[in-house]
Amino acid sequence: MRVGIVSLMHESNTFLRAPTTIANFEQDQLLRGEEVRRLEGSHHEIGGFFAGLKEAEIEAVPVLAARAIPSGRISAATFRQMIGMMHSQLDLADRLDGVLVAPHGAAVSEVEFDVDGWWLEELRCRFPANVPIIGTLDPHGNLSPKMIGATDALIAYRTNPHLDQRERGMQAAQLMARTLRGEARPTQAAAFPPMAINIERQRTSESPCLEQHQFADAMLKRPKVLANSLMLGFPYADVPEMGSAVIVVIDGDRAEAQSLANEWGEFLWSRREQFVGKLTAVSDAIEFAATHDGPICLLDMGDNVGGGSPGDGTILARELNARGIGPAFVCLFDPEAVARAETAGSASNLHFALGGKTDSLHGEPLEADFRVASLHDGTFEEPVVRHGGYQSFDQGRTAVVQTDSGLTIMLTSRRVPPFSLRQITAFGVDPAAFRVLVAKGVHAPVAAYAPVCKHLLRVNTPGVTTADLSRLEFQHRRRPMFPFELETTWKPEK
């Protein structure tokens, strides 16, 4: 048996103006054919695909693995180029008995709202109905009926931070093996309660997500249930599919799969008020930092790089600097400032205007006198399983600068989400030396920062990834939808 591996992953923030281009994929990951084998030992689901197929003695046929760091809509030209690339690589792959897929679930292009549904349908049309298509999803995707209809089974990660990606990849590969051997006939259905789960409420090890996965685990013990998944949704993609969903995969009976999906959907809907965000204002977070022992991690939700934000937001940095709360650490994407620091050289003193250069949503530039403490190439490795499943990172040329008052800022030439503590420790920065560490994320940085911080506080900063969804101007989302329209009612389709 020969099973293809296809991945096209992007989390598209439609509130950003700049499009995502082929250069963004080339900078992050664009692997064709045998190049995909570079991910064989990774913590990513593709690593799980390879491991699961090897265990089942099925030949893995790598086709395409493309990923760009979360950013704006995929440009029309890039969308066409990526789909063409997928088809040309499939032509080279010859006969396939099945296909393992790894979409993200929240990709949007300038010409197509549901990119993942679109390319999965393209894939489905290439093969006879008896060729199974089974895959994984990021629970931050916006599930669509197209995605469900084009595949035999989709399995979302069960953890946030995402630490189980390789495990889910292995699960998908094992289900593929059972399907090809005739031991299972996966059939899936989904329910789509019209609700947006606030990102602040999405930590899977805590309530209210914890109870949802306890419900799901109990369902897995029922006869014929092969898998089930909670889709948390991605509210920063303004598309008709935006919102929550649940998936149930069972052995052979679609009516029963739909019944179970409806049952879970109703359970989720009945607890919708638990998923309304509990938001901490910037002023309250700064006061907390001023009155509690550190290290304290302030999670900058409005400038969440893992959700597509610019990464140069200065709101928390400016407040910490103005109040003299420190020592404090902040990482900012600012290639221009890195270039200035490199020209001046290490140990130089410069007056910088840092960050706040992408737009006016995330704070004005922070002006102060800084000393250039160190300069680096910006590459680092993460040996431990962390959110995203990747081990090699490149944040471009990097400069660490410091004020006399105790503010340390790491300046990077590329946007890299704070998934790994090696992002700072690899460059001589000791997290234990700070009272406050700002991490531009919500839950993804927790796996890295929790071991070194006494407190983690999610802060309701403004920006393109704000947790206060009332600040975002939606044009295409479902209506009515809770909590935007509080009187929304819902009954699942039978």
PDB file of C-alpha atoms in Angstrom, residues 34-292:
ATOM      1  CA  GLU A  34      11.126  13.785  -0.823  1.00  0.00           C
ATOM      2  CA  GLU A  35      11.958  17.093   0.905  1.00  0.00           C
ATOM      3  CA  VAL A  36       8.935  16.456   3.136  1.00  0.00           C
ATOM      4  CA  ARG A  37      10.908  13.672   4.833  1.00  0.00           C
ATOM      5  CA  ARG A  38      12.768  16.371   6.756  1.00  0.00           C
ATOM      6  CA  LEU A  39       9.722  16.356   9.055  1.00  0.00           C
ATOM      7  CA  GLU A  40       9.890  12.612   9.659  1.00  0.00           C
ATOM      8  CA  GLY A  41      11.215  12.889  13.209  1.00  0.00           C
ATOM      9  CA  SER A  42       9.366  16.073  14.112  1.00  0.00           C
ATOM     10  CA  HIS A  43       6.783  16.651  16.838  1.00  0.00           C
ATOM     11  CA  HIS A  44       4.420  17.833  14.087  1.00  0.00           C
ATOM     12  CA  GLU A  45       1.520  15.681  12.823  1.00  0.00           C
ATOM     13  CA  ILE A  46       3.497  14.958   9.652  1.00  0.00           C
ATOM     14  CA  GLY A  47       6.089  13.300  11.864  1.00  0.00           C
ATOM     15  CA  GLY A  48       3.208  11.251  13.267  1.00  0.00           C
ATOM     16  CA  PHE A  49       2.037  10.358   9.748  1.00  0.00           C
ATOM     17  CA  PHE A  50       5.456   8.929   8.888  1.00  0.00           C
ATOM     18  CA  ALA A  51       5.730   7.040  12.181  1.00  0.00           C
ATOM     19  CA  GLY A  52       2.223   5.576  11.974  1.00  0.00           C
ATOM     20  CA  LEU A  53       2.625   4.434   8.377  1.00  0.00           C
ATOM     21  CA  LYS A  54       6.014   2.871   9.134  1.00  0.00           C
ATOM     22  CA  GLU A  55       4.519   1.006  12.082  1.00  0.00           C
ATOM     23  CA  ALA A  56       1.777  -0.349   9.793  1.00  0.00           C
ATOM     24  CA  GLU A  57       4.339  -1.277   7.082  1.00  0.00           C
ATOM     25  CA  ILE A  58       2.689   1.088   4.585  1.00  0.00           C
ATOM     26  CA  GLU A  59       4.834   3.070   2.165  1.00  0.00           C
ATOM     27  CA  ALA A  60       4.721   6.811   2.844  1.00  0.00           C
ATOM     28  CA  VAL A  61       4.695   8.928  -0.321  1.00  0.00           C
ATOM     29  CA  PRO A  62       5.582  12.532   0.583  1.00  0.00           C
ATOM     30  CA  VAL A  63       3.833  15.010  -1.727  1.00  0.00           C
ATOM     31  CA  LEU A  64       3.777  18.552  -0.292  1.00  0.00           C
ATOM     32  CA  ALA A  65       4.243  20.312   3.056  1.00  0.00           C
ATOM     33  CA  ALA A  66       3.613  24.053   2.975  1.00  0.00           C
ATOM     34  CA  ARG A  67       3.263  26.403   5.925  1.00  0.00           C
ATOM     35  CA  ALA A  68       3.470  30.140   6.495  1.00  0.00           C
ATOM     36  CA  ILE A  69       3.434  31.892   9.874  1.00  0.00           C
ATOM     37  CA  PRO A  70      -0.059  33.290  10.585  1.00  0.00           C
ATOM     38  CA  SER A  71      -0.610  36.483   8.610  1.00  0.00           C
ATOM     39  CA  GLY A  72      -3.102  38.078   6.201  1.00  0.00           C
ATOM     40  CA  ARG A  73      -5.192  36.506   3.448  1.00  0.00           C
ATOM     41  CA  ILE A  74      -3.295  34.355   0.956  1.00  0.00           C
ATOM     42  CA  SER A  75      -2.910  36.366  -2.235  1.00  0.00           C
ATOM     43  CA  ALA A  76      -4.868  35.209  -5.287  1.00  0.00           C
ATOM     44  CA  ALA A  77      -1.674  34.445  -7.208  1.00  0.00           C
ATOM     45  CA  THR A  78      -0.197  32.476  -4.303  1.00  0.00           C
ATOM     46  CA  PHE A  79      -3.439  30.522  -3.850  1.00  0.00           C
ATOM     47  CA  ARG A  80      -3.381  29.471  -7.507  1.00  0.00           C
ATOM     48  CA  GLN A  81       0.308  28.653  -7.323  1.00  0.00           C
ATOM     49  CA  MET A  82      -0.095  26.475  -4.217  1.00  0.00           C
ATOM     50  CA  ILE A  83      -3.003  24.503  -5.701  1.00  0.00           C
ATOM     51  CA  GLY A  84      -1.056  24.033  -8.925  1.00  0.00           C
ATOM     52  CA  MET A  85       1.942  22.851  -6.934  1.00  0.00           C
ATOM     53  CA  MET A  86      -0.209  20.293  -5.098  1.00  0.00           C
ATOM     54  CA  HIS A  87      -1.555  18.885  -8.376  1.00  0.00           C
ATOM     55  CA  SER A  88       1.866  18.729 -10.049  1.00  0.00           C
ATOM     56  CA  GLN A  89       3.377  16.921  -7.058  1.00  0.00           C
ATOM     57  CA  LEU A  90       0.451  14.481  -7.006  1.00  0.00           C
ATOM     58  CA  ASP A  91       1.060  13.785 -10.706  1.00  0.00           C
ATOM     59  CA  LEU A  92       4.618  12.805  -9.807  1.00  0.00           C
ATOM     60  CA  ALA A  93       3.469  10.596  -6.930  1.00  0.00           C
ATOM     61  CA  ASP A  94       1.862   7.998  -9.215  1.00  0.00           C
ATOM     62  CA  ARG A  95      -0.666   5.554  -7.709  1.00  0.00           C
ATOM     63  CA  LEU A  96      -1.898   6.184  -4.159  1.00  0.00           C
ATOM     64  CA  ASP A  97      -4.147   3.932  -2.091  1.00  0.00           C
ATOM     65  CA  GLY A  98      -4.942   6.684   0.427  1.00  0.00           C
ATOM     66  CA  VAL A  99      -3.982  10.224   1.363  1.00  0.00           C
ATOM     67  CA  LEU A 100      -3.121  11.653   4.773  1.00  0.00           C
ATOM     68  CA  VAL A 101      -3.770  15.396   4.900  1.00  0.00           C
ATOM     69  CA  ALA A 102      -2.819  18.165   7.320  1.00  0.00           C
ATOM     70  CA  PRO A 103      -4.755  21.368   6.664  1.00  0.00           C
ATOM     71  CA  HIS A 104      -4.860  24.013   9.373  1.00  0.00           C
ATOM     72  CA  GLY A 105      -8.557  24.782   9.017  1.00  0.00           C
ATOM     73  CA  ALA A 106      -8.385  28.596   9.036  1.00  0.00           C
ATOM     74  CA  ALA A 107      -6.838  29.401   5.647  1.00  0.00           C
ATOM     75  CA  VAL A 108      -8.471  32.231   3.673  1.00  0.00           C
ATOM     76  CA  SER A 109      -7.430  33.671   0.317  1.00  0.00           C
ATOM     77  CA  GLU A 110      -8.282  36.849  -1.543  1.00  0.00           C
ATOM     78  CA  VAL A 111     -10.573  34.802  -3.809  1.00  0.00           C
ATOM     79  CA  GLU A 112     -11.824  31.994  -1.550  1.00  0.00           C
ATOM     80  CA  PHE A 113     -13.159  32.117   2.024  1.00  0.00           C
ATOM     81  CA  ASP A 114     -12.810  28.372   2.639  1.00  0.00           C
ATOM     82  CA  VAL A 115      -9.351  27.558   1.283  1.00  0.00           C
ATOM     83  CA  ASP A 116      -9.070  24.275   3.189  1.00  0.00           C
ATOM     84  CA  GLY A 117     -12.458  23.061   2.004  1.00  0.00           C
ATOM     85  CA  TRP A 118     -11.516  24.089  -1.531  1.00  0.00           C
ATOM     86  CA  TRP A 119      -8.208  22.208  -1.743  1.00  0.00           C
ATOM     87  CA  LEU A 120      -9.597  19.158   0.045  1.00  0.00           C
ATOM     88  CA  GLU A 121     -12.411  19.011  -2.533  1.00  0.00           C
ATOM     89  CA  GLU A 122      -9.804  19.324  -5.310  1.00  0.00           C
ATOM     90  CA  LEU A 123      -7.991  16.379  -3.738  1.00  0.00           C
ATOM     91  CA  ARG A 124     -11.186  14.355  -3.392  1.00  0.00           C
ATOM     92  CA  CYS A 125     -12.001  14.836  -7.079  1.00  0.00           C
ATOM     93  CA  ARG A 126      -8.647  13.320  -8.091  1.00  0.00           C
ATOM     94  CA  PHE A 127      -9.355   9.933  -6.546  1.00  0.00           C
ATOM     95  CA  PRO A 128     -12.067   7.271  -6.631  1.00  0.00           C
ATOM     96  CA  ALA A 129     -14.435   7.212  -3.657  1.00  0.00           C
ATOM     97  CA  ASN A 130     -12.735   4.071  -2.307  1.00  0.00           C
ATOM     98  CA  VAL A 131      -9.432   5.923  -1.775  1.00  0.00           C
ATOM     99  CA  PRO A 132      -9.653   7.194   1.828  1.00  0.00           C
ATOM    100  CA  ILE A 133      -8.637  10.748   2.727  1.00  0.00           C
ATOM    101  CA  ILE A 134      -7.944  11.072   6.451  1.00  0.00           C
ATOM    102  CA  GLY A 135      -6.310  13.955   8.260  1.00  0.00           C
ATOM    103  CA  THR A 136      -5.685  16.242  11.179  1.00  0.00           C
ATOM    104  CA  LEU A 137      -6.875  19.748  12.018  1.00  0.00           C
ATOM    105  CA  ASP A 138      -5.787  22.545  14.291  1.00  0.00           C
ATOM    106  CA  PRO A 139      -8.744  23.156  16.649  1.00  0.00           C
ATOM    107  CA  HIS A 140      -8.320  26.865  15.843  1.00  0.00           C
ATOM    108  CA  GLY A 141      -9.681  26.176  12.382  1.00  0.00           C
ATOM    109  CA  ASN A 142     -13.154  27.160  11.220  1.00  0.00           C
ATOM    110  CA  LEU A 143     -14.710  23.871  10.141  1.00  0.00           C
ATOM    111  CA  SER A 144     -16.839  23.831   6.976  1.00  0.00           C
ATOM    112  CA  PRO A 145     -19.257  21.286   5.474  1.00  0.00           C
ATOM    113  CA  LYS A 146     -16.906  21.142   2.457  1.00  0.00           C
ATOM    114  CA  MET A 147     -14.064  19.936   4.663  1.00  0.00           C
ATOM    115  CA  ILE A 148     -16.276  17.252   6.169  1.00  0.00           C
ATOM    116  CA  GLY A 149     -17.658  16.157   2.788  1.00  0.00           C
ATOM    117  CA  ALA A 150     -14.264  15.889   1.121  1.00  0.00           C
ATOM    118  CA  THR A 151     -12.664  13.623   3.732  1.00  0.00           C
ATOM    119  CA  ASP A 152     -13.396  10.317   5.441  1.00  0.00           C
ATOM    120  CA  ALA A 153     -12.142  11.406   8.863  1.00  0.00           C
ATOM    121  CA  LEU A 154     -10.665  14.557  10.415  1.00  0.00           C
ATOM    122  CA  ILE A 155      -9.068  14.542  13.857  1.00  0.00           C
ATOM    123  CA  ALA A 156      -8.219  17.790  15.693  1.00  0.00           C
ATOM    124  CA  TYR A 157      -5.515  18.229  18.307  1.00  0.00           C
ATOM    125  CA  ARG A 158      -6.906  17.824  21.822  1.00  0.00           C
ATOM    126  CA  THR A 159      -4.526  20.159  23.627  1.00  0.00           C
ATOM    127  CA  ASN A 160      -4.007  23.921  23.752  1.00  0.00           C
ATOM    128  CA  PRO A 161      -1.087  24.673  23.877  1.00  0.00           C
ATOM    129  CA  HIS A 162      -0.864  22.130  21.027  1.00  0.00           C
ATOM    130  CA  LEU A 163       1.417  19.429  22.425  1.00  0.00           C
ATOM    131  CA  ASP A 164      -0.233  16.344  20.898  1.00  0.00           C
ATOM    132  CA  GLN A 165       0.226  16.999  17.181  1.00  0.00           C
ATOM    133  CA  ARG A 166       2.509  14.018  16.549  1.00  0.00           C
ATOM    134  CA  GLU A 167       0.112  11.816  18.530  1.00  0.00           C
ATOM    135  CA  ARG A 168      -2.852  12.962  16.414  1.00  0.00           C
ATOM    136  CA  GLY A 169      -0.830  12.346  13.263  1.00  0.00           C
ATOM    137  CA  MET A 170      -0.132   8.802  14.407  1.00  0.00           C
ATOM    138  CA  GLN A 171      -3.816   8.337  15.218  1.00  0.00           C
ATOM    139  CA  ALA A 172      -4.767   9.410  11.688  1.00  0.00           C
ATOM    140  CA  ALA A 173      -2.160   7.077  10.166  1.00  0.00           C
ATOM    141  CA  GLN A 174      -3.345   4.155  12.300  1.00  0.00           C
ATOM    142  CA  LEU A 175      -6.939   4.798  11.220  1.00  0.00           C
ATOM    143  CA  MET A 176      -5.749   4.893   7.608  1.00  0.00           C
ATOM    144  CA  ALA A 177      -4.063   1.506   8.077  1.00  0.00           C
ATOM    145  CA  ARG A 178      -7.221  -0.012   9.568  1.00  0.00           C
ATOM    146  CA  THR A 179      -9.275   1.417   6.726  1.00  0.00           C
ATOM    147  CA  LEU A 180      -6.985   0.033   4.018  1.00  0.00           C
ATOM    148  CA  ARG A 181      -6.988  -3.369   5.704  1.00  0.00           C
ATOM    149  CA  GLY A 182     -10.792  -3.369   5.713  1.00  0.00           C
ATOM    150  CA  GLU A 183     -11.005  -3.307   9.509  1.00  0.00           C
ATOM    151  CA  ALA A 184     -12.851   0.015   9.704  1.00  0.00           C
ATOM    152  CA  ARG A 185     -15.043   2.190   7.496  1.00  0.00           C
ATOM    153  CA  PRO A 186     -14.695   5.691   8.955  1.00  0.00           C
ATOM    154  CA  THR A 187     -17.724   7.929   8.480  1.00  0.00           C
ATOM    155  CA  GLN A 188     -17.932  11.404   9.960  1.00  0.00           C
ATOM    156  CA  ALA A 189     -20.473  14.092  10.742  1.00  0.00           C
ATOM    157  CA  ALA A 190     -20.321  17.517  12.350  1.00  0.00           C
ATOM    158  CA  ALA A 191     -22.506  19.948  14.274  1.00  0.00           C
ATOM    159  CA  PHE A 192     -22.117  23.720  14.031  1.00  0.00           C
ATOM    160  CA  PRO A 193     -23.599  25.559  17.027  1.00  0.00           C
ATOM    161  CA  PRO A 194     -23.578  29.313  16.164  1.00  0.00           C
ATOM    162  CA  MET A 195     -21.176  30.464  18.863  1.00  0.00           C
ATOM    163  CA  ALA A 196     -17.750  32.047  19.021  1.00  0.00           C
ATOM    164  CA  ILE A 197     -15.553  30.660  21.785  1.00  0.00           C
ATOM    165  CA  ASN A 198     -13.449  33.470  23.191  1.00  0.00           C
ATOM    166  CA  ILE A 199      -9.731  32.757  22.846  1.00  0.00           C
ATOM    167  CA  GLU A 200      -9.209  33.599  26.525  1.00  0.00           C
ATOM    168  CA  ARG A 201     -11.395  30.585  27.402  1.00  0.00           C
ATOM    169  CA  GLN A 202      -9.528  28.059  25.240  1.00  0.00           C
ATOM    170  CA  ARG A 203      -7.021  26.460  27.624  1.00  0.00           C
ATOM    171  CA  THR A 204      -7.908  22.765  27.268  1.00  0.00           C
ATOM    172  CA  SER A 205      -6.622  21.717  30.694  1.00  0.00           C
ATOM    173  CA  GLU A 206      -8.934  24.225  32.401  1.00  0.00           C
ATOM    174  CA  SER A 207     -12.677  24.776  32.590  1.00  0.00           C
ATOM    175  CA  PRO A 208     -14.750  25.200  30.443  1.00  0.00           C
ATOM    176  CA  CYS A 209     -12.810  23.299  27.740  1.00  0.00           C
ATOM    177  CA  LEU A 210     -11.888  20.586  30.245  1.00  0.00           C
ATOM    178  CA  GLU A 211     -15.509  19.493  30.665  1.00  0.00           C
ATOM    179  CA  GLN A 212     -15.992  19.368  26.891  1.00  0.00           C
ATOM    180  CA  HIS A 213     -13.121  16.942  26.470  1.00  0.00           C
ATOM    181  CA  GLN A 214     -14.351  14.872  29.403  1.00  0.00           C
ATOM    182  CA  PHE A 215     -17.664  14.593  27.535  1.00  0.00           C
ATOM    183  CA  ALA A 216     -15.760  13.622  24.387  1.00  0.00           C
ATOM    184  CA  ASP A 217     -13.693  10.993  26.210  1.00  0.00           C
ATOM    185  CA  ALA A 218     -16.851   9.377  27.556  1.00  0.00           C
ATOM    186  CA  MET A 219     -18.287   9.277  24.028  1.00  0.00           C
ATOM    187  CA  LEU A 220     -15.153   7.516  22.747  1.00  0.00           C
ATOM    188  CA  LYS A 221     -16.028   4.540  24.952  1.00  0.00           C
ATOM    189  CA  ARG A 222     -19.243   3.924  23.007  1.00  0.00           C
ATOM    190  CA  PRO A 223     -19.337   1.169  20.370  1.00  0.00           C
ATOM    191  CA  LYS A 224     -18.121   2.106  16.875  1.00  0.00           C
ATOM    192  CA  VAL A 225     -16.852   5.589  17.818  1.00  0.00           C
ATOM    193  CA  LEU A 226     -13.406   5.989  16.242  1.00  0.00           C
ATOM    194  CA  ALA A 227     -12.609   9.640  17.005  1.00  0.00           C
ATOM    195  CA  ASN A 228     -14.179  12.947  17.989  1.00  0.00           C
ATOM    196  CA  SER A 229     -12.963  16.534  18.014  1.00  0.00           C
ATOM    197  CA  LEU A 230     -13.800  19.981  19.331  1.00  0.00           C
ATOM    198  CA  MET A 231     -13.144  22.840  16.919  1.00  0.00           C
ATOM    199  CA  LEU A 232     -12.609  25.987  18.969  1.00  0.00           C
ATOM    200  CA  GLY A 233     -12.711  28.230  15.903  1.00  0.00           C
ATOM    201  CA  PHE A 234     -10.597  31.159  14.727  1.00  0.00           C
ATOM    202  CA  PRO A 235     -12.431  34.469  15.246  1.00  0.00           C
ATOM    203  CA  TYR A 236      -9.796  36.500  13.379  1.00  0.00           C
ATOM    204  CA  ALA A 237     -10.935  35.063  10.037  1.00  0.00           C
ATOM    205  CA  ASP A 238     -14.058  36.988   9.049  1.00  0.00           C
ATOM    206  CA  VAL A 239     -15.698  34.229   7.016  1.00  0.00           C
ATOM    207  CA  PRO A 240     -19.139  32.554   7.004  1.00  0.00           C
ATOM    208  CA  GLU A 241     -17.603  29.430   8.587  1.00  0.00           C
ATOM    209  CA  MET A 242     -16.195  31.312  11.593  1.00  0.00           C
ATOM    210  CA  GLY A 243     -17.164  29.716  14.899  1.00  0.00           C
ATOM    211  CA  SER A 244     -17.194  26.498  16.876  1.00  0.00           C
ATOM    212  CA  ALA A 245     -17.990  22.978  15.722  1.00  0.00           C
ATOM    213  CA  VAL A 246     -17.697  19.339  16.788  1.00  0.00           C
ATOM    214  CA  ILE A 247     -16.785  16.286  14.698  1.00  0.00           C
ATOM    215  CA  VAL A 248     -17.622  12.640  15.372  1.00  0.00           C
ATOM    216  CA  VAL A 249     -16.126   9.754  13.361  1.00  0.00           C
ATOM    217  CA  ILE A 250     -17.708   6.330  13.706  1.00  0.00           C
ATOM    218  CA  ASP A 251     -17.410   2.988  11.976  1.00  0.00           C
ATOM    219  CA  GLY A 252     -19.812   2.971   9.065  1.00  0.00           C
ATOM    220  CA  ASP A 253     -23.101   4.619  10.119  1.00  0.00           C
ATOM    221  CA  ARG A 254     -23.450   8.248   9.074  1.00  0.00           C
ATOM    222  CA  ALA A 255     -26.858   8.698  10.723  1.00  0.00           C
ATOM    223  CA  GLU A 256     -25.415   7.604  14.053  1.00  0.00           C
ATOM    224  CA  ALA A 257     -22.382   9.849  13.538  1.00  0.00           C
ATOM    225  CA  GLN A 258     -24.709  12.816  12.999  1.00  0.00           C
ATOM    226  CA  SER A 259     -26.758  11.904  16.052  1.00  0.00           C
ATOM    227  CA  LEU A 260     -23.648  11.809  18.246  1.00  0.00           C
ATOM    228  CA  ALA A 261     -22.315  15.057  16.764  1.00  0.00           C
ATOM    229  CA  ASN A 262     -25.667  16.708  17.509  1.00  0.00           C
ATOM    230  CA  GLU A 263     -25.574  15.378  21.069  1.00  0.00           C
ATOM    231  CA  TRP A 264     -22.158  16.927  21.670  1.00  0.00           C
ATOM    232  CA  GLY A 265     -23.157  20.100  19.851  1.00  0.00           C
ATOM    233  CA  GLU A 266     -26.117  20.537  22.171  1.00  0.00           C
ATOM    234  CA  PHE A 267     -23.904  19.953  25.205  1.00  0.00           C
ATOM    235  CA  LEU A 268     -21.497  22.619  23.969  1.00  0.00           C
ATOM    236  CA  TRP A 269     -24.330  25.027  23.169  1.00  0.00           C
ATOM    237  CA  SER A 270     -25.916  24.556  26.600  1.00  0.00           C
ATOM    238  CA  ARG A 271     -22.699  25.848  28.169  1.00  0.00           C
ATOM    239  CA  ARG A 272     -22.091  28.711  25.741  1.00  0.00           C
ATOM    240  CA  GLU A 273     -22.097  31.387  28.448  1.00  0.00           C
ATOM    241  CA  GLN A 274     -19.039  29.730  30.036  1.00  0.00           C
ATOM    242  CA  PHE A 275     -17.065  30.557  26.888  1.00  0.00           C
ATOM    243  CA  VAL A 276     -17.517  34.330  27.098  1.00  0.00           C
ATOM    244  CA  GLY A 277     -14.119  35.890  27.784  1.00  0.00           C
ATOM    245  CA  LYS A 278     -13.079  37.148  31.215  1.00  0.00           C
ATOM    246  CA  LEU A 279     -10.854  40.038  30.221  1.00  0.00           C
ATOM    247  CA  THR A 280      -8.149  41.795  32.250  1.00  0.00           C
ATOM    248  CA  ALA A 281      -7.554  45.452  31.378  1.00  0.00           C
ATOM    249  CA  VAL A 282      -4.039  46.732  30.683  1.00  0.00           C
ATOM    250  CA  SER A 283      -4.149  48.984  33.767  1.00  0.00           C
ATOM    251  CA  ASP A 284      -5.098  46.064  36.030  1.00  0.00           C
ATOM    252  CA  ALA A 285      -2.353  43.881  34.565  1.00  0.00           C
ATOM    253  CA  ILE A 286       0.270  46.580  35.129  1.00  0.00           C
ATOM    254  CA  GLU A 287      -0.922  47.059  38.701  1.00  0.00           C
ATOM    255  CA  PHE A 288      -0.674  43.295  39.259  1.00  0.00           C
ATOM    256  CA  ALA A 289       2.886  43.338  37.924  1.00  0.00           C
ATOM    257  CA  ALA A 290       3.750  46.221  40.259  1.00  0.00           C
ATOM    258  CA  THR A 291       2.433  44.481  43.386  1.00  0.00           C
ATOM    259  CA  HIS A 292       3.378  40.800  42.929  1.00  0.00           C
TER     260      HIS A 292
END
